[in-house]
mmCIF file of C-alpha atoms in Angstrom:
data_model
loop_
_atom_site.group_PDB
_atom_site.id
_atom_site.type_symbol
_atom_site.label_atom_id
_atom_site.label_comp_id
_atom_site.label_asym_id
_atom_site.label_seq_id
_atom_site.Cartn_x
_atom_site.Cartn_y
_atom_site.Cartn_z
ATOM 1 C CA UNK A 180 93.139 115.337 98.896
ATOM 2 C CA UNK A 181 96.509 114.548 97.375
ATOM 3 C CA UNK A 182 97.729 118.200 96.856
ATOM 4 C CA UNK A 183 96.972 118.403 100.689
ATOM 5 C CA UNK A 184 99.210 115.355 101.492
ATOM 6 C CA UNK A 185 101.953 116.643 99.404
ATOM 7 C CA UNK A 186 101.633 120.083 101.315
ATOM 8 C CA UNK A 187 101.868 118.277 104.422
ATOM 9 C CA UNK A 188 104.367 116.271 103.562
ATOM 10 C CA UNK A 189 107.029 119.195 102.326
ATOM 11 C CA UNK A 190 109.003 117.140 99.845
ATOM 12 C CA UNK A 191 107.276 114.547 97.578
ATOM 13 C CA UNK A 192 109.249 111.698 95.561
ATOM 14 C CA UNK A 193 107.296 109.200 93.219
ATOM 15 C CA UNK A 194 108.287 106.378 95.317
ATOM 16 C CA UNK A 195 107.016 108.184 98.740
ATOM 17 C CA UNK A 196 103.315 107.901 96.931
ATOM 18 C CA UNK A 197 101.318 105.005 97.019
ATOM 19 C CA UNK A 198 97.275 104.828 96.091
ATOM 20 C CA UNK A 199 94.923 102.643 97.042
ATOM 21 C CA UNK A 200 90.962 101.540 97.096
ATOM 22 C CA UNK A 201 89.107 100.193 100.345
ATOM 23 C CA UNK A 202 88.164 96.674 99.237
ATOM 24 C CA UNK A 203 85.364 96.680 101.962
ATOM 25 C CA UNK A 204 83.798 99.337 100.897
ATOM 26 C CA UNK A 205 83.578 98.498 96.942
ATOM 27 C CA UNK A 206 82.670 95.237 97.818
ATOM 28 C CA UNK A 207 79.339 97.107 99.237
ATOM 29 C CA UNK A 208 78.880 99.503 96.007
ATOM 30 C CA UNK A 209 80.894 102.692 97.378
ATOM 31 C CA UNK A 210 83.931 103.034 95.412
ATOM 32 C CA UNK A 211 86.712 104.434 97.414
ATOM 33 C CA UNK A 212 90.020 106.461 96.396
ATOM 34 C CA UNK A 213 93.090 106.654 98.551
ATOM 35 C CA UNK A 214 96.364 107.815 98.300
ATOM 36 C CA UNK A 215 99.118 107.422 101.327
ATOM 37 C CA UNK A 216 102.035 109.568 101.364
ATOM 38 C CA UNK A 217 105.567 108.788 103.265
ATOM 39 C CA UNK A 218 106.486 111.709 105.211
ATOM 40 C CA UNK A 219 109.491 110.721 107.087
ATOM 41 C CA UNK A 220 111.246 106.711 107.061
ATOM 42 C CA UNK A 221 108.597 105.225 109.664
ATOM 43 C CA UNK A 222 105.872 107.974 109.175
ATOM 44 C CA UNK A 223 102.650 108.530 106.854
ATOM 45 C CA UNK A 224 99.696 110.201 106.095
ATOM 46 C CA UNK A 225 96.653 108.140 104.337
ATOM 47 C CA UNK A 226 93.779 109.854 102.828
ATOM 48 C CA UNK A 227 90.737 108.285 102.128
ATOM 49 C CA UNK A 228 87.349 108.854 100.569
ATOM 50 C CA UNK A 229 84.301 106.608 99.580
ATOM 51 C CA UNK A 230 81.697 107.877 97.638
ATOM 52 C CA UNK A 231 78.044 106.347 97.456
ATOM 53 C CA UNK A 232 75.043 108.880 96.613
ATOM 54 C CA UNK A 233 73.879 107.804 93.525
ATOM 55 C CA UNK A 234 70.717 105.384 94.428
ATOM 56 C CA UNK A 235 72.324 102.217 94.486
ATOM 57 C CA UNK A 236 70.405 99.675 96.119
ATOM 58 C CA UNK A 237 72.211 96.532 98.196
ATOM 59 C CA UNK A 238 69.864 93.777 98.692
ATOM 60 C CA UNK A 239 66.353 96.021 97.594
ATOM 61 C CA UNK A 240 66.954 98.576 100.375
ATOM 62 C CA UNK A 241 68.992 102.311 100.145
ATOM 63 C CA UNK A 242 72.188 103.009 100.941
ATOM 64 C CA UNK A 243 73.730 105.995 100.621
ATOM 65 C CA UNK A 244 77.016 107.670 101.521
ATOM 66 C CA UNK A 245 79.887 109.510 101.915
ATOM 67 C CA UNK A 246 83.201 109.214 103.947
ATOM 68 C CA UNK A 247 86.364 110.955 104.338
ATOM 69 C CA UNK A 248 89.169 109.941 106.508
ATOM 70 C CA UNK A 249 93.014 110.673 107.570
ATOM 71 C CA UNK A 250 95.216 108.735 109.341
ATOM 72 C CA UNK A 251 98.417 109.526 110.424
ATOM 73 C CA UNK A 252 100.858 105.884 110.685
ATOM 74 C CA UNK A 253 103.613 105.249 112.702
ATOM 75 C CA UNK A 254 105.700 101.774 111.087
ATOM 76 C CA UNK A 255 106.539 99.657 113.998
ATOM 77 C CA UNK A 256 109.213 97.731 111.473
ATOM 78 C CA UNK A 257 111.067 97.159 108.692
ATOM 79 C CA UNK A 258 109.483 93.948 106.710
ATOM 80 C CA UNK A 259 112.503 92.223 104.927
ATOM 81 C CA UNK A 260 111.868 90.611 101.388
ATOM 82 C CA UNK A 261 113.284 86.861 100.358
ATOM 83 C CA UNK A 262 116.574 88.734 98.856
ATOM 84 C CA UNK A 263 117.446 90.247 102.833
ATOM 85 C CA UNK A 264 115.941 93.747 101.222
ATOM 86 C CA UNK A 265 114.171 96.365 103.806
ATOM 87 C CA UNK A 266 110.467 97.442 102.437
ATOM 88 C CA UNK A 267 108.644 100.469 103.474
ATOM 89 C CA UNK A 268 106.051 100.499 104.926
ATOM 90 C CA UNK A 269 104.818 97.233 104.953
ATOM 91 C CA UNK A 270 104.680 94.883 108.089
ATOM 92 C CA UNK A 271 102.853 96.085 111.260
ATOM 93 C CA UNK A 272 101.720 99.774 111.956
ATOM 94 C CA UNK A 273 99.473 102.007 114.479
ATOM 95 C CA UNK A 274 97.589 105.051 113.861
ATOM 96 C CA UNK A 275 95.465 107.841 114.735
ATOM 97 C CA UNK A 276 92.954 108.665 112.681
ATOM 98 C CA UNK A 277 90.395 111.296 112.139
ATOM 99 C CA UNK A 278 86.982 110.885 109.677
ATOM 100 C CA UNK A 279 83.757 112.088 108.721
ATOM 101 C CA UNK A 280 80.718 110.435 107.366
ATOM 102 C CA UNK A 281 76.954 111.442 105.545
ATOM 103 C CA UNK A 282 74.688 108.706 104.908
ATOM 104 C CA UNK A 283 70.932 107.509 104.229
ATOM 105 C CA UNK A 284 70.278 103.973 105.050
ATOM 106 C CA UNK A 285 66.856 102.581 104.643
ATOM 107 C CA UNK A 286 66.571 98.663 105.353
ATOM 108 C CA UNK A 287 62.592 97.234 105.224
ATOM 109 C CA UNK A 288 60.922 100.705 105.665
ATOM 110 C CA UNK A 289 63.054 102.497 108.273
ATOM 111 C CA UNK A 290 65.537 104.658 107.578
ATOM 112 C CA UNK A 291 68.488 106.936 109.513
ATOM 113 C CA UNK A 292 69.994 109.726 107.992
ATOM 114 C CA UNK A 293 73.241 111.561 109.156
ATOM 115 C CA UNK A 294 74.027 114.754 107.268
ATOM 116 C CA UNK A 295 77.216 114.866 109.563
ATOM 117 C CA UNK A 296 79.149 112.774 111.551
ATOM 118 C CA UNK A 297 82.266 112.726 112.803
ATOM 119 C CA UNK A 298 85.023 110.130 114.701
ATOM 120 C CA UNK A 299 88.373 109.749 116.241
ATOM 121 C CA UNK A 300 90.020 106.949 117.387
ATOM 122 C CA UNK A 301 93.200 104.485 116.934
ATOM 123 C CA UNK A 302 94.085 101.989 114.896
ATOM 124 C CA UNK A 303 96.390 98.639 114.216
ATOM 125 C CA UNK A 304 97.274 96.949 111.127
ATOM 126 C CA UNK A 305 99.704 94.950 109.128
ATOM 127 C CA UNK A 306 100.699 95.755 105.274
ATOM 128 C CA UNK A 307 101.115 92.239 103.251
ATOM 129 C CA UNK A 308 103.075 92.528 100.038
ATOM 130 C CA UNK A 309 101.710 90.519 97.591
ATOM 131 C CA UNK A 310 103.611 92.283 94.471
ATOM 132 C CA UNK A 311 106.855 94.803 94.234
ATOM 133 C CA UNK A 312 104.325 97.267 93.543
ATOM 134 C CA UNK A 313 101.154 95.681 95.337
ATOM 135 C CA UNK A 314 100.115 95.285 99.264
ATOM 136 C CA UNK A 315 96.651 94.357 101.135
ATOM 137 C CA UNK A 316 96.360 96.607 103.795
ATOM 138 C CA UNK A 317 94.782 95.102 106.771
ATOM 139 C CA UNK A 318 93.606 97.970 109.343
ATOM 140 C CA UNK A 319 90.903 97.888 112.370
ATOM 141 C CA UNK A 320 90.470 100.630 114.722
ATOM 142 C CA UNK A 321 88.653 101.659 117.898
ATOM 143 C CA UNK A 322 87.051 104.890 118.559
ATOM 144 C CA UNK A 323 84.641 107.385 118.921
ATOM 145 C CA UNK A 324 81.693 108.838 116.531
ATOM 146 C CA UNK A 325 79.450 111.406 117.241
ATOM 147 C CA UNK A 326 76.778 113.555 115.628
ATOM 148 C CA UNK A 327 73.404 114.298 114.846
ATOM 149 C CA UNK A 328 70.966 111.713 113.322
ATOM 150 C CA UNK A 329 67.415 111.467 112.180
ATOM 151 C CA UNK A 330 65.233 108.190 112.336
ATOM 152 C CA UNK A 331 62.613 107.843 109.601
ATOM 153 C CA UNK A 332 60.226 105.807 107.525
ATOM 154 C CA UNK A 333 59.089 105.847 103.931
ATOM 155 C CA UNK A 334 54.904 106.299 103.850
ATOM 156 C CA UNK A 335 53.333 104.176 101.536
ATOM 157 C CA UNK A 336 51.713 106.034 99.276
ATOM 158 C CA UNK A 337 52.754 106.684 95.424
ATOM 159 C CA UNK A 338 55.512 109.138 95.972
ATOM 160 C CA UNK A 339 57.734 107.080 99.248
ATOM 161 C CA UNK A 340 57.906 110.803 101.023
ATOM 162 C CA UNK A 341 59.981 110.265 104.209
ATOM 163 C CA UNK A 342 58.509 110.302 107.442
ATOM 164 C CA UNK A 343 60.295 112.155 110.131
ATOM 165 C CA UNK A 344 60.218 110.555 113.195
ATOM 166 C CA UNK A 345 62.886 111.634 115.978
ATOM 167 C CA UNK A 346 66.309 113.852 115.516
ATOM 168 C CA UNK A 347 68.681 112.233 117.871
ATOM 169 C CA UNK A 348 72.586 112.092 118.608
ATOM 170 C CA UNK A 349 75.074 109.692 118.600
ATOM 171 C CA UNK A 350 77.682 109.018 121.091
ATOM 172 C CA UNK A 351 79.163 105.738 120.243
ATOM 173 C CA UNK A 352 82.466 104.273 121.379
ATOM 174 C CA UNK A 353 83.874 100.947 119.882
ATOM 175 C CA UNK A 354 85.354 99.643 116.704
ATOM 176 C CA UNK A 355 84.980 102.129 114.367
ATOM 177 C CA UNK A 356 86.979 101.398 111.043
ATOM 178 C CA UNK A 357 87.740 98.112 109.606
ATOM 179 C CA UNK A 358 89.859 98.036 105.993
ATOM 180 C CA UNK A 359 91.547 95.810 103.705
ATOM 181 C CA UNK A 360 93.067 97.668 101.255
ATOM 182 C CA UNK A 361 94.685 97.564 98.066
ATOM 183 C CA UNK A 362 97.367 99.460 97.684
ATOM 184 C CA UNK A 363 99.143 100.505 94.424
ATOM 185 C CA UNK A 364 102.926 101.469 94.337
ATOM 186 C CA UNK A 365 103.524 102.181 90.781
ATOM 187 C CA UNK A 366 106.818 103.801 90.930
ATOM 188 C CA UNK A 367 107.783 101.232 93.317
ATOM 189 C CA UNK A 368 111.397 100.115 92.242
#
């Protein structure tokens, strides 16, 4: 993901790279890896990807799943440290962003499973420094997500098979990514 940022991107400096981890989504068992590149003085490219498919269980039910997302950021402005320095990108921004997500969810019996969905839509957000080298990333966004789903339910005898019980599609419009993130500037100056 970060070789295709960098190819994007056309030039790469250490302090145009920044990673970072979706707090959200390791706070519910799917780590997540990020890296955000600075393309031009007010522009960037984030990558994302959160990672879930190993049985983990939140609250005795299964969750399961994978998602990968881009997001291209425009920097509205400049935010200015106590010294009267400039700091990229942090302070407000807007996006677009593109993602796709797999995932197995089974909560007291029933169960949906997307092999693969997809979603556009917009976002807003405002990058708080809390370090030279550290920021929390605060991003919502409205959009759309669409794909195929399939509803079942686990049968009770000794083996939990699934139990196919509709295929159906999703056409859902609304918020559609929510993030605080932790972002990691370690060549910061």
């Amino acid at each position: 993901m970060l070789l295709l940022l960098v190819l994007i991107s056309g030039r790469l400096e250490a302090q145009d790279v920044a990673l970072r981890t979706n707090l959200l989504y390791d706070a519910f068992m799917a780590p997540s890896v990020g890296a955000e590149v600075a393309v031009a003085p007010r522009i960037s490219i984030v990558g994302n990807g959160a990672y879930n498919w190993i049985g983990a269980s939140v609250w005795g039910d299964r969750v399961h799943v994978v998602t990968v997302d881009m997001e291209g950021r425009y920097w509205l402005g400049n935010a200015v440290s106590s010294t009267g320095r400039s700091l990229p990108r942090q302070g407000q921004h807007a996006g677009v962003y593109l993602g796709y997500y797999r995932y197995d969810m089974l909560f007291n019996g029933s169960g949906q499973q997307a092999k693969a969905n997809f979603g556009i839509g917009v976002s807003y957000g405002y990058s708080l420094p809390i370090s030279a080298s550290l920021n929390l990333d605060f991003t919502v966004g409205m959009g759309y997500v669409g794909g195929k789903y399939k509803k079942y339910e686990v049968s009770n005898d000794e083996l939990q098979h699934n139990v196919w019980k509709s295929d159906n599609i999703r056409h859902y419009f609304g918020p559609s990514k929510a993030e605080v993130a932790l972002v990691w500037r370690p060549w910061q100056k």
